[in-house]
Amino acid sequence: MNQFKKFTSMILACSILTISLPMQTAHAGMIETDTILAQQESALLRLKVNRFLDRDEVAAEMQKLGVDTASAKLRVDAMSDNELQQIAGKLDQMPAGGESILGVVFAVFIILLITDILGFTKVFPFTRSIR
């Protein structure tokens, strides 16, 4: 019985010592919506530029100039948000990277149609607003 008490007291002492040791605690904080949106926008811009670099004609032109596609992607990953916005804006204006005029017209039509249905505008006579 004496051995059992000794063994039990050793386990209890080790347990209490382990519990009383200082432990790291996690501190949760609020993340602002603007921070999350900025991170997502930056990720989307990087994806857009990387997709442009993945195109066959762009890769061929870069190889003619002596630039490796992998090193160009590493440089894109190292760019600041302002630099990414400038490049992505230029890609939209370029004929090889921009949307066709038909796509832009279709997007404008859909936006006007939705705002017409929601009752914000009255452009099309064939829609009924839900307001």
Coordinates of N, CA and C in Angstrom, one line a residue:
M1 N 0.8 -1.2 0.0 CA 0.0 0.0 0.0 C 0.9 1.3 0.0
N2 N 2.0 1.2 0.6 CA 2.9 2.3 0.7 C 3.5 2.7 -0.7
Q3 N 3.8 1.7 -1.5 CA 4.2 1.9 -2.9 C 3.2 2.6 -3.7
F4 N 1.9 2.2 -3.5 CA 0.8 2.8 -4.3 C 0.7 4.2 -3.9
K5 N 0.7 4.6 -2.6 CA 0.6 6.0 -2.2 C 1.8 6.8 -2.8
K6 N 3.0 6.2 -2.8 CA 4.1 6.9 -3.3 C 4.0 7.2 -4.8
F7 N 3.5 6.2 -5.5 CA 3.3 6.3 -7.0 C 2.2 7.3 -7.3
T8 N 1.1 7.3 -6.6 CA 0.0 8.2 -6.8 C 0.4 9.6 -6.4
S9 N 1.2 9.8 -5.4 CA 1.6 11.1 -5.0 C 2.6 11.7 -6.0
M10 N 3.4 10.9 -6.6 CA 4.4 11.3 -7.7 C 3.6 11.8 -8.9
I11 N 2.6 11.0 -9.3 CA 1.8 11.4 -10.5 C 1.1 12.6 -10.2
L12 N 0.5 12.8 -9.0 CA -0.2 14.0 -8.6 C 0.7 15.2 -8.6
A13 N 1.9 15.0 -8.1 CA 2.8 16.2 -8.0 C 3.3 16.6 -9.4
C14 N 3.5 15.6 -10.3 CA 3.9 15.9 -11.7 C 2.7 16.6 -12.4
S15 N 1.5 16.2 -12.2 CA 0.4 16.8 -12.8 C 0.2 18.3 -12.4
I16 N 0.3 18.5 -11.1 CA 0.2 19.9 -10.5 C 1.3 20.7 -11.1
L17 N 2.5 20.2 -11.1 CA 3.6 21.0 -11.6 C 3.4 21.3 -13.1
T18 N 2.9 20.4 -13.9 CA 2.7 20.6 -15.3 C 1.6 21.7 -15.5
I19 N 0.6 21.6 -14.7 CA -0.5 22.6 -14.8 C -0.1 24.0 -14.5
S20 N 0.8 24.1 -13.5 CA 1.2 25.4 -13.0 C 2.3 26.0 -13.9
L21 N 2.8 25.3 -14.8 CA 3.8 25.9 -15.7 C 3.2 27.0 -16.6
P22 N 4.0 28.1 -16.9 CA 3.4 29.1 -17.7 C 3.2 28.6 -19.1
M23 N 2.1 28.8 -19.7 CA 1.8 28.3 -21.0 C 1.5 29.5 -21.9
Q24 N 1.8 29.4 -23.2 CA 1.5 30.4 -24.1 C 0.0 30.4 -24.4
T25 N -0.5 31.6 -24.4 CA -1.9 31.8 -24.7 C -2.1 32.5 -26.0
A26 N -3.1 32.2 -26.7 CA -3.4 32.8 -28.0 C -4.3 34.0 -27.7
H27 N -4.0 35.1 -28.4 CA -4.8 36.3 -28.3 C -5.5 36.6 -29.6
A28 N -6.8 36.5 -29.6 CA -7.5 36.8 -30.9 C -7.8 38.3 -30.9
G29 N -7.7 38.8 -32.1 CA -8.1 40.2 -32.4 C -9.0 40.3 -33.6
M30 N -9.6 41.5 -33.6 CA -10.4 41.8 -34.8 C -9.6 42.1 -36.0
I31 N -10.0 41.6 -37.1 CA -9.4 42.0 -38.4 C -10.3 42.9 -39.1
E32 N -9.9 44.0 -39.6 CA -10.7 45.0 -40.3 C -11.1 44.5 -41.7
T33 N -12.2 44.8 -42.1 CA -12.7 44.4 -43.4 C -11.8 45.0 -44.5
D34 N -11.4 46.2 -44.3 CA -10.5 46.8 -45.4 C -9.2 46.1 -45.6
T35 N -8.7 45.5 -44.5 CA -7.4 44.7 -44.5 C -7.7 43.5 -45.4
I36 N -8.7 42.8 -45.1 CA -9.1 41.5 -45.8 C -9.3 41.9 -47.3
L37 N -10.1 42.9 -47.6 CA -10.3 43.3 -49.0 C -9.1 43.6 -49.7
A38 N -8.2 44.4 -49.1 CA -6.9 44.8 -49.7 C -6.1 43.5 -50.0
Q39 N -6.1 42.6 -49.1 CA -5.3 41.3 -49.4 C -5.9 40.5 -50.5
Q40 N -7.2 40.5 -50.6 CA -7.9 39.7 -51.6 C -7.7 40.4 -53.0
E41 N -7.7 41.7 -53.0 CA -7.5 42.5 -54.2 C -6.1 42.3 -54.7
S42 N -5.2 42.3 -53.8 CA -3.8 42.1 -54.2 C -3.6 40.7 -54.7
A43 N -4.2 39.7 -54.1 CA -4.1 38.4 -54.6 C -4.7 38.2 -56.0
L44 N -5.8 38.9 -56.2 CA -6.4 38.8 -57.6 C -5.6 39.5 -58.6
L45 N -5.0 40.6 -58.3 CA -4.1 41.3 -59.2 C -2.9 40.5 -59.6
R46 N -2.3 39.8 -58.6 CA -1.2 38.9 -58.8 C -1.6 37.8 -59.7
L47 N -2.7 37.2 -59.5 CA -3.2 36.1 -60.3 C -3.5 36.6 -61.8
K48 N -4.0 37.8 -61.9 CA -4.2 38.4 -63.2 C -2.9 38.5 -64.0
V49 N -1.9 39.1 -63.4 CA -0.6 39.3 -64.0 C 0.0 38.0 -64.3
N50 N 0.0 37.0 -63.4 CA 0.6 35.7 -63.6 C -0.1 35.0 -64.8
R51 N -1.4 35.1 -64.9 CA -2.2 34.5 -66.0 C -1.7 35.1 -67.3
F52 N -1.5 36.4 -67.3 CA -1.0 37.1 -68.5 C 0.4 36.5 -68.9
L53 N 1.2 36.3 -67.9 CA 2.5 35.8 -68.2 C 2.5 34.3 -68.6
D54 N 1.4 33.6 -68.3 CA 1.3 32.2 -68.7 C 0.9 32.0 -70.1
R55 N 0.4 33.1 -70.8 CA -0.1 33.0 -72.1 C 1.1 32.6 -73.1
D56 N 0.8 31.8 -74.1 CA 1.9 31.3 -74.9 C 2.6 32.4 -75.7
E57 N 1.8 33.4 -76.2 CA 2.4 34.5 -77.0 C 3.3 35.4 -76.1
V58 N 2.8 35.6 -74.9 CA 3.6 36.4 -74.0 C 4.9 35.7 -73.6
A59 N 4.8 34.4 -73.3 CA 6.0 33.7 -72.9 C 7.0 33.6 -74.1
A60 N 6.5 33.5 -75.3 CA 7.4 33.5 -76.4 C 8.1 34.8 -76.6
E61 N 7.4 35.9 -76.4 CA 7.9 37.2 -76.6 C 9.0 37.5 -75.5
M62 N 8.7 37.0 -74.3 CA 9.6 37.2 -73.2 C 10.9 36.4 -73.4
Q63 N 10.8 35.2 -74.0 CA 12.0 34.4 -74.3 C 12.8 35.1 -75.4
K64 N 12.1 35.8 -76.3 CA 12.9 36.5 -77.3 C 13.7 37.6 -76.7
L65 N 13.1 38.2 -75.6 CA 13.8 39.3 -75.0 C 14.8 38.8 -73.9
G66 N 14.8 37.5 -73.7 CA 15.8 36.9 -72.8 C 15.4 36.9 -71.3
V67 N 14.0 36.9 -71.1 CA 13.5 36.9 -69.7 C 12.8 35.6 -69.5
D68 N 13.2 34.9 -68.4 CA 12.6 33.6 -68.0 C 11.3 33.9 -67.4
T69 N 10.3 33.0 -67.7 CA 8.9 33.2 -67.2 C 8.9 33.0 -65.7
A70 N 9.7 32.0 -65.2 CA 9.7 31.8 -63.8 C 10.3 33.0 -63.0
S71 N 11.3 33.6 -63.5 CA 11.9 34.7 -62.8 C 11.0 35.9 -62.9
A72 N 10.2 36.0 -64.0 CA 9.2 37.1 -64.1 C 8.1 36.9 -63.1
K73 N 7.7 35.7 -62.8 CA 6.7 35.4 -61.8 C 7.2 35.7 -60.4
L74 N 8.5 35.5 -60.2 CA 9.1 35.8 -58.9 C 9.1 37.3 -58.7
R75 N 9.3 38.0 -59.7 CA 9.3 39.5 -59.6 C 7.9 40.0 -59.4
V76 N 6.9 39.4 -60.0 CA 5.5 39.8 -59.8 C 5.2 39.6 -58.3
D77 N 5.6 38.4 -57.7 CA 5.3 38.2 -56.3 C 6.0 39.2 -55.4
A78 N 7.1 39.8 -55.8 CA 7.8 40.7 -55.0 C 7.3 42.2 -55.2
M79 N 6.3 42.4 -56.1 CA 5.9 43.7 -56.4 C 4.9 44.3 -55.2
S80 N 4.9 45.6 -55.1 CA 4.0 46.2 -54.1 C 2.6 46.3 -54.8
D81 N 1.6 46.6 -53.9 CA 0.2 46.7 -54.4 C 0.1 47.8 -55.4
N82 N 0.7 48.9 -55.3 CA 0.6 50.0 -56.2 C 1.2 49.6 -57.6
E83 N 2.3 48.9 -57.6 CA 2.9 48.5 -58.8 C 2.0 47.5 -59.6
L84 N 1.4 46.6 -58.8 CA 0.4 45.6 -59.3 C -0.8 46.3 -60.0
Q85 N -1.3 47.3 -59.3 CA -2.4 48.0 -59.8 C -2.1 48.7 -61.1
Q86 N -0.9 49.3 -61.2 CA -0.5 49.9 -62.5 C -0.4 48.9 -63.6
I87 N 0.3 47.8 -63.3 CA 0.4 46.8 -64.4 C -0.9 46.2 -64.8
A88 N -1.7 45.9 -63.8 CA -3.0 45.3 -64.2 C -3.9 46.3 -65.0
G89 N -3.8 47.6 -64.7 CA -4.5 48.6 -65.4 C -4.0 48.7 -66.8
K90 N -2.7 48.5 -67.0 CA -2.1 48.6 -68.4 C -2.5 47.3 -69.2
L91 N -2.7 46.2 -68.5 CA -3.1 45.0 -69.1 C -4.5 45.1 -69.7
D92 N -5.3 45.8 -69.0 CA -6.7 46.0 -69.5 C -6.7 46.8 -70.7
Q93 N -5.8 47.7 -70.8 CA -5.8 48.6 -72.0 C -5.1 48.0 -73.2
M94 N -4.3 47.0 -73.0 CA -3.6 46.4 -74.1 C -4.5 45.5 -74.9
P95 N -4.3 45.4 -76.2 CA -5.2 44.6 -77.0 C -5.1 43.1 -76.7
A96 N -3.9 42.6 -76.3 CA -3.7 41.2 -76.0 C -4.3 40.9 -74.7
G97 N -4.4 41.8 -73.7 CA -4.8 41.5 -72.4 C -6.2 42.0 -72.1
G98 N -6.7 42.9 -72.9 CA -8.0 43.5 -72.6 C -9.2 42.7 -73.0
E99 N -10.3 43.1 -72.5 CA -11.6 42.4 -72.9 C -12.0 42.9 -74.2
S100 N -12.8 42.1 -74.9 CA -13.3 42.6 -76.2 C -14.4 43.6 -76.0
I101 N -14.8 44.4 -77.0 CA -15.8 45.4 -76.9 C -17.1 44.8 -76.7
L102 N -17.3 43.6 -77.2 CA -18.6 42.9 -77.0 C -18.8 42.5 -75.6
G103 N -17.7 42.1 -74.9 CA -17.8 41.7 -73.5 C -18.1 42.9 -72.6
V104 N -17.6 44.1 -72.9 CA -17.8 45.3 -72.2 C -19.3 45.7 -72.4
V105 N -19.8 45.6 -73.6 CA -21.2 46.0 -73.9 C -22.1 45.1 -73.2
F106 N -21.8 43.8 -73.2 CA -22.6 42.8 -72.5 C -22.7 43.1 -71.0
A107 N -21.5 43.4 -70.4 CA -21.4 43.7 -69.0 C -22.3 44.9 -68.6
V108 N -22.2 45.9 -69.4 CA -23.0 47.2 -69.2 C -24.5 46.9 -69.3
F109 N -24.8 46.0 -70.3 CA -26.2 45.7 -70.4 C -26.8 44.9 -69.2
I110 N -26.0 44.0 -68.7 CA -26.4 43.2 -67.5 C -26.5 44.1 -66.3
I111 N -25.6 45.0 -66.1 CA -25.6 45.9 -65.0 C -26.8 46.8 -65.0
L112 N -27.1 47.4 -66.2 CA -28.3 48.2 -66.4 C -29.6 47.4 -66.2
L113 N -29.6 46.2 -66.6 CA -30.8 45.4 -66.5 C -31.0 45.1 -65.0
I114 N -30.0 44.8 -64.3 CA -30.2 44.5 -62.8 C -30.6 45.7 -62.1
T115 N -30.0 46.9 -62.4 CA -30.4 48.1 -61.7 C -31.8 48.5 -62.1
D116 N -32.2 48.2 -63.3 CA -33.6 48.4 -63.7 C -34.6 47.6 -63.0
I117 N -34.3 46.3 -62.8 CA -35.2 45.4 -62.1 C -35.2 45.8 -60.6
L118 N -34.1 46.2 -60.0 CA -34.1 46.6 -58.6 C -34.8 47.9 -58.4
G119 N -35.1 48.7 -59.5 CA -35.8 49.9 -59.3 C -34.9 51.2 -59.2
F120 N -33.6 51.0 -59.4 CA -32.7 52.2 -59.3 C -32.7 53.0 -60.5
T121 N -32.9 52.4 -61.7 CA -33.0 53.1 -62.9 C -34.3 52.7 -63.7
K122 N -34.6 53.4 -64.8 CA -35.7 53.0 -65.7 C -35.2 53.2 -67.1
V123 N -34.4 52.2 -67.6 CA -33.8 52.3 -68.9 C -34.6 51.5 -69.9
F124 N -34.9 50.3 -69.5 CA -35.6 49.4 -70.4 C -37.1 49.4 -70.1
P125 N -38.0 49.5 -71.2 CA -39.4 49.6 -70.9 C -40.0 48.2 -70.7
F126 N -39.3 47.1 -70.9 CA -39.8 45.8 -70.8 C -39.6 45.2 -69.4
T127 N -39.0 45.9 -68.5 CA -38.7 45.4 -67.1 C -39.7 46.0 -66.1
R128 N -40.0 45.2 -65.1 CA -40.8 45.7 -64.0 C -39.9 45.7 -62.8
S129 N -39.9 46.8 -62.0 CA -39.1 46.9 -60.8 C -39.8 46.2 -59.7
I130 N -38.9 45.7 -58.8 CA -39.5 45.0 -57.6 C -39.8 45.9 -56.5
R131 N -39.6 47.2 -56.6 CA -39.9 48.2 -55.6 C -41.4 48.6 -55.6

